[in-house]
Amino acid sequence: MTHLLHLDASARPGLAGKDEHGSHSRNLSQRFISQWLARRPQDGVTYRDIGQNPPSFVSHDWIASAFTPEERQQPWMKDALAESDRLVDELLAADVLVIGTPLYNFGMPAALKAWIDQVVRLNRTVGLDDSNPLDPYVPMLADRERHAVILTARGGVGFGPGGAMAHMNHLEPNLATALGFIGITRIHQIAIEGQEVGGELLANSVAEALRQVDALVAELQSTIAAPRPRVSQRQAEAS
């Protein structure tokens, strides 16, 4: 069974087109998940609405605990890392990470940055090779094939690759850097643009993004093969 971890980072709780001031990025992520489950209902999904329930920011206690070897951690250190452990465990269990997020002031929402800071963690998602001081970091999530799907909504236009504003987009590049650092390098990106412009430009962008989401679901499901049903000994002999 393939497992998906679904994150929504928008501060808007509703859905665009349905709720006043609804979120376009939530629309995209929900479309992805619903299309996936329509084709593969046996697959599992873990959902976290970090836009409405943001992870804690990294603190002094967190840093002291994360950089203390586990065998030397005091009880309060384990408590300080409990939230991080839960978030890391969810990420480790996922074959596909689905992130719905807006572009806020050229970067990611604070809630999504807080999640990144909680899961990029020494000896949980990134190792350290003392024998290679010039390049010591070892991505621990490169142990098997994993995919990240980044579904974004932007108020302006031209923030995509090759666009006039691309150099000011620090959302997808930063996410790709952080995820690649821990070993998730198969990254897929789809975006809606023109939310502040509205009208036909936005409508066309939404329609194209939804089309791309449906196509990406089909592509990934053809790549990530569904597990074959087990064949009993009796069935095998009968065949």
Short mmCIF file of C-alpha atoms in Angstrom, two decimals:
data_model
loop_
_atom_site.label_atom_id
_atom_site.label_comp_id
_atom_site.label_asym_id
_atom_site.label_seq_id
_atom_site.Cartn_x
_atom_site.Cartn_y
_atom_site.Cartn_z
CA MET A 1 0.00 0.00 0.00
CA THR A 2 1.29 3.44 -0.94
CA HIS A 3 1.11 6.03 1.83
CA LEU A 4 0.65 9.77 1.31
CA LEU A 5 1.39 12.60 3.73
CA HIS A 6 -0.83 15.58 2.92
CA LEU A 7 0.04 19.03 4.29
CA ASP A 8 -1.96 22.24 3.84
CA ALA A 9 -0.10 25.42 4.79
CA SER A 10 -2.56 28.14 3.79
CA ALA A 11 -3.86 30.45 6.50
CA ARG A 12 -7.19 30.40 4.65
CA PRO A 13 -9.30 27.54 6.02
CA GLY A 14 -11.82 27.37 3.18
CA LEU A 15 -11.70 26.43 -0.48
CA ALA A 16 -11.59 28.89 -3.37
CA GLY A 17 -14.80 28.89 -5.37
CA LYS A 18 -16.74 27.51 -2.42
CA ASP A 19 -15.90 29.64 0.62
CA GLU A 20 -15.37 33.38 0.88
CA HIS A 21 -11.63 34.11 0.75
CA GLY A 22 -11.04 30.40 0.18
CA SER A 23 -7.67 28.87 -0.63
CA HIS A 24 -6.54 27.89 -4.11
CA SER A 25 -3.64 25.80 -2.80
CA ARG A 26 -6.05 23.77 -0.67
CA ASN A 27 -8.16 23.20 -3.76
CA LEU A 28 -5.16 21.78 -5.59
CA SER A 29 -4.03 19.52 -2.75
CA GLN A 30 -7.55 18.21 -2.12
CA ARG A 31 -7.97 17.57 -5.85
CA PHE A 32 -4.74 15.57 -5.86
CA ILE A 33 -5.75 13.45 -2.86
CA SER A 34 -9.31 12.86 -4.07
CA GLN A 35 -8.13 11.84 -7.53
CA TRP A 36 -5.50 9.55 -6.04
CA LEU A 37 -7.97 7.78 -3.75
CA ALA A 38 -10.56 7.51 -6.52
CA ARG A 39 -8.05 5.40 -8.44
CA ARG A 40 -6.37 3.71 -5.48
CA PRO A 41 -8.80 3.63 -2.52
CA GLN A 42 -6.64 1.08 -0.70
CA ASP A 43 -3.82 3.60 -0.23
CA GLY A 44 -3.42 5.48 3.05
CA VAL A 45 -3.33 9.22 3.76
CA THR A 46 -2.08 11.12 6.80
CA TYR A 47 -3.36 14.70 6.87
CA ARG A 48 -1.95 17.69 8.71
CA ASP A 49 -3.47 21.15 8.42
CA ILE A 50 -0.40 23.10 9.45
CA GLY A 51 -1.98 26.33 8.23
CA GLN A 52 -4.59 26.12 10.97
CA ASN A 53 -2.49 24.14 13.47
CA PRO A 54 1.10 25.25 12.90
CA PRO A 55 4.03 23.29 14.32
CA SER A 56 6.07 24.85 17.08
CA PHE A 57 9.03 27.02 16.21
CA VAL A 58 12.48 25.68 17.01
CA SER A 59 13.56 26.79 20.48
CA HIS A 60 16.74 26.76 22.55
CA ASP A 61 15.58 23.58 24.30
CA TRP A 62 14.86 21.96 20.93
CA ILE A 63 18.35 22.76 19.63
CA ALA A 64 20.06 21.55 22.80
CA SER A 65 18.05 18.32 22.66
CA ALA A 66 18.43 17.62 18.94
CA PHE A 67 22.21 17.94 19.09
CA THR A 68 22.60 15.75 22.17
CA PRO A 69 23.20 12.05 21.42
CA GLU A 70 20.08 10.03 22.20
CA GLU A 71 21.79 7.94 24.87
CA ARG A 72 22.70 11.14 26.76
CA GLN A 73 19.34 12.89 26.47
CA GLN A 74 17.60 13.81 29.68
CA PRO A 75 13.81 13.32 30.04
CA TRP A 76 13.09 16.99 29.35
CA MET A 77 15.02 16.70 26.09
CA LYS A 78 12.84 13.85 24.89
CA ASP A 79 9.80 15.97 25.74
CA ALA A 80 11.26 18.89 23.76
CA LEU A 81 11.60 16.64 20.70
CA ALA A 82 8.28 14.80 21.01
CA GLU A 83 6.48 16.93 18.42
CA SER A 84 9.41 16.69 16.03
CA ASP A 85 9.48 12.91 16.46
CA ARG A 86 5.80 12.66 15.49
CA LEU A 87 6.29 14.82 12.41
CA VAL A 88 9.43 12.96 11.35
CA ASP A 89 7.70 9.59 11.81
CA GLU A 90 4.87 10.73 9.55
CA LEU A 91 7.34 11.82 6.90
CA LEU A 92 9.36 8.61 7.10
CA ALA A 93 6.19 6.58 6.57
CA ALA A 94 5.22 8.49 3.42
CA ASP A 95 5.90 7.41 -0.14
CA VAL A 96 4.39 10.63 -1.50
CA LEU A 97 4.51 14.00 0.27
CA VAL A 98 1.78 16.38 -0.94
CA ILE A 99 2.18 20.03 0.07
CA GLY A 100 -0.49 22.62 -0.65
CA THR A 101 0.93 26.06 0.04
CA PRO A 102 0.54 29.69 -1.01
CA LEU A 103 3.42 31.98 -1.88
CA TYR A 104 3.56 34.58 0.89
CA ASN A 105 5.80 37.58 0.30
CA PHE A 106 8.14 35.66 -1.99
CA GLY A 107 8.55 32.65 0.30
CA MET A 108 6.81 29.94 2.26
CA PRO A 109 4.31 30.56 5.08
CA ALA A 110 5.80 30.56 8.57
CA ALA A 111 3.86 27.39 9.42
CA LEU A 112 5.50 25.49 6.57
CA LYS A 113 8.95 26.76 7.54
CA ALA A 114 8.26 25.59 11.09
CA TRP A 115 7.40 22.12 9.74
CA ILE A 116 10.62 22.04 7.69
CA ASP A 117 12.63 23.02 10.76
CA GLN A 118 11.00 20.23 12.77
CA VAL A 119 11.69 17.48 10.22
CA VAL A 120 15.18 18.39 8.97
CA ARG A 121 16.92 16.85 11.94
CA LEU A 122 20.28 15.29 12.68
CA ASN A 123 20.21 11.50 13.01
CA ARG A 124 16.53 11.33 12.08
CA THR A 125 16.42 12.61 8.50
CA VAL A 126 20.04 13.61 7.86
CA GLY A 127 23.17 11.83 9.02
CA LEU A 128 26.70 13.05 9.54
CA ASP A 129 29.76 11.36 8.05
CA ASP A 130 32.73 12.42 10.17
CA SER A 131 35.14 10.90 7.65
CA ASN A 132 34.13 13.44 5.00
CA PRO A 133 34.43 16.91 6.57
CA LEU A 134 34.00 18.75 3.26
CA ASP A 135 30.66 17.09 2.52
CA PRO A 136 29.56 15.38 5.73
CA TYR A 137 25.78 15.32 5.33
CA VAL A 138 24.05 12.04 4.47
CA PRO A 139 20.39 12.21 3.34
CA MET A 140 18.62 9.49 5.31
CA LEU A 141 15.41 9.53 3.26
CA ALA A 142 17.25 8.41 0.14
CA ASP A 143 16.81 4.83 1.35
CA ARG A 144 13.86 4.27 -1.01
CA GLU A 145 11.91 6.03 -3.73
CA ARG A 146 9.92 8.95 -2.40
CA HIS A 147 8.11 11.76 -4.21
CA ALA A 148 7.17 15.29 -3.18
CA VAL A 149 4.31 17.13 -4.87
CA ILE A 150 4.37 20.90 -4.32
CA LEU A 151 1.06 22.58 -5.18
CA THR A 152 1.20 26.35 -4.92
CA ALA A 153 -0.95 29.43 -5.41
CA ARG A 154 0.51 32.83 -6.23
CA GLY A 155 -1.14 36.22 -6.21
CA GLY A 156 0.92 37.58 -9.09
CA VAL A 157 2.14 36.17 -12.37
CA GLY A 158 5.53 35.27 -13.81
CA PHE A 159 6.91 33.53 -10.71
CA GLY A 160 7.42 30.20 -12.47
CA PRO A 161 10.68 29.06 -14.09
CA GLY A 162 11.65 31.47 -16.85
CA GLY A 163 9.12 34.07 -15.72
CA ALA A 164 9.89 37.73 -15.17
CA MET A 165 9.46 37.33 -11.40
CA ALA A 166 11.08 33.91 -11.07
CA HIS A 167 14.14 35.34 -9.32
CA MET A 168 11.84 36.57 -6.53
CA ASN A 169 10.23 33.19 -5.91
CA HIS A 170 11.85 31.60 -2.87
CA LEU A 171 9.09 29.08 -2.17
CA GLU A 172 9.57 26.07 -4.43
CA PRO A 173 13.38 26.46 -4.66
CA ASN A 174 13.69 26.52 -0.86
CA LEU A 175 11.39 23.53 -0.45
CA ALA A 176 13.31 21.59 -3.10
CA THR A 177 16.59 22.40 -1.35
CA ALA A 178 15.37 21.33 2.09
CA LEU A 179 13.70 18.15 0.84
CA GLY A 180 16.67 17.24 -1.33
CA PHE A 181 18.97 17.72 1.65
CA ILE A 182 17.18 14.89 3.49
CA GLY A 183 16.89 12.68 0.41
CA ILE A 184 13.60 13.51 -1.33
CA THR A 185 14.71 14.48 -4.82
CA ARG A 186 11.77 13.40 -6.99
CA ILE A 187 9.90 16.70 -6.84
CA HIS A 188 6.86 17.71 -8.89
CA GLN A 189 5.51 21.27 -8.99
CA ILE A 190 2.18 22.72 -10.12
CA ALA A 191 1.07 26.30 -9.52
CA ILE A 192 -1.89 28.63 -9.90
CA GLU A 193 -1.04 32.25 -10.70
CA GLY A 194 -2.99 35.48 -10.91
CA GLN A 195 -5.13 35.30 -7.80
CA GLU A 196 -4.81 39.06 -7.31
CA VAL A 197 -5.55 39.71 -10.98
CA GLY A 198 -8.58 37.45 -11.14
CA GLY A 199 -10.82 37.20 -14.17
CA GLU A 200 -10.02 35.05 -17.18
CA LEU A 201 -6.31 34.89 -16.38
CA LEU A 202 -6.97 33.28 -13.01
CA ALA A 203 -9.70 31.02 -14.36
CA ASN A 204 -7.41 29.70 -17.08
CA SER A 205 -4.58 29.17 -14.61
CA VAL A 206 -6.87 27.23 -12.25
CA ALA A 207 -8.18 25.05 -15.08
CA GLU A 208 -4.67 24.28 -16.32
CA ALA A 209 -3.41 23.50 -12.81
CA LEU A 210 -6.29 21.09 -12.18
CA ARG A 211 -5.56 19.39 -15.50
CA GLN A 212 -1.92 19.03 -14.51
CA VAL A 213 -2.88 17.61 -11.11
CA ASP A 214 -5.01 14.91 -12.72
CA ALA A 215 -2.22 14.06 -15.16
CA LEU A 216 0.36 13.92 -12.37
CA VAL A 217 -1.77 11.55 -10.32
CA ALA A 218 -2.01 9.20 -13.30
CA GLU A 219 1.73 9.50 -13.96
CA LEU A 220 2.78 8.80 -10.38
CA GLN A 221 0.38 5.91 -9.97
CA SER A 222 1.84 4.31 -13.08
CA THR A 223 5.32 4.78 -11.59
CA ILE A 224 4.48 3.71 -8.05
CA ALA A 225 2.98 0.31 -8.72
CA ALA A 226 0.09 -0.79 -6.57
CA PRO A 227 0.90 -3.91 -4.55
CA ARG A 228 -0.31 -7.11 -6.13
CA PRO A 229 -2.89 -9.10 -4.17
CA ARG A 230 -1.42 -12.04 -2.34
CA VAL A 231 -2.01 -15.43 -3.93
CA SER A 232 -2.64 -18.30 -1.56
CA GLN A 233 -0.91 -21.65 -1.96
CA ARG A 234 -4.22 -23.24 -2.98
CA GLN A 235 -4.83 -20.57 -5.66
CA ALA A 236 -1.29 -21.01 -6.96
CA GLU A 237 -1.72 -24.76 -7.25
CA ALA A 238 -5.08 -24.38 -8.96
CA SER A 239 -3.59 -22.10 -11.58
#
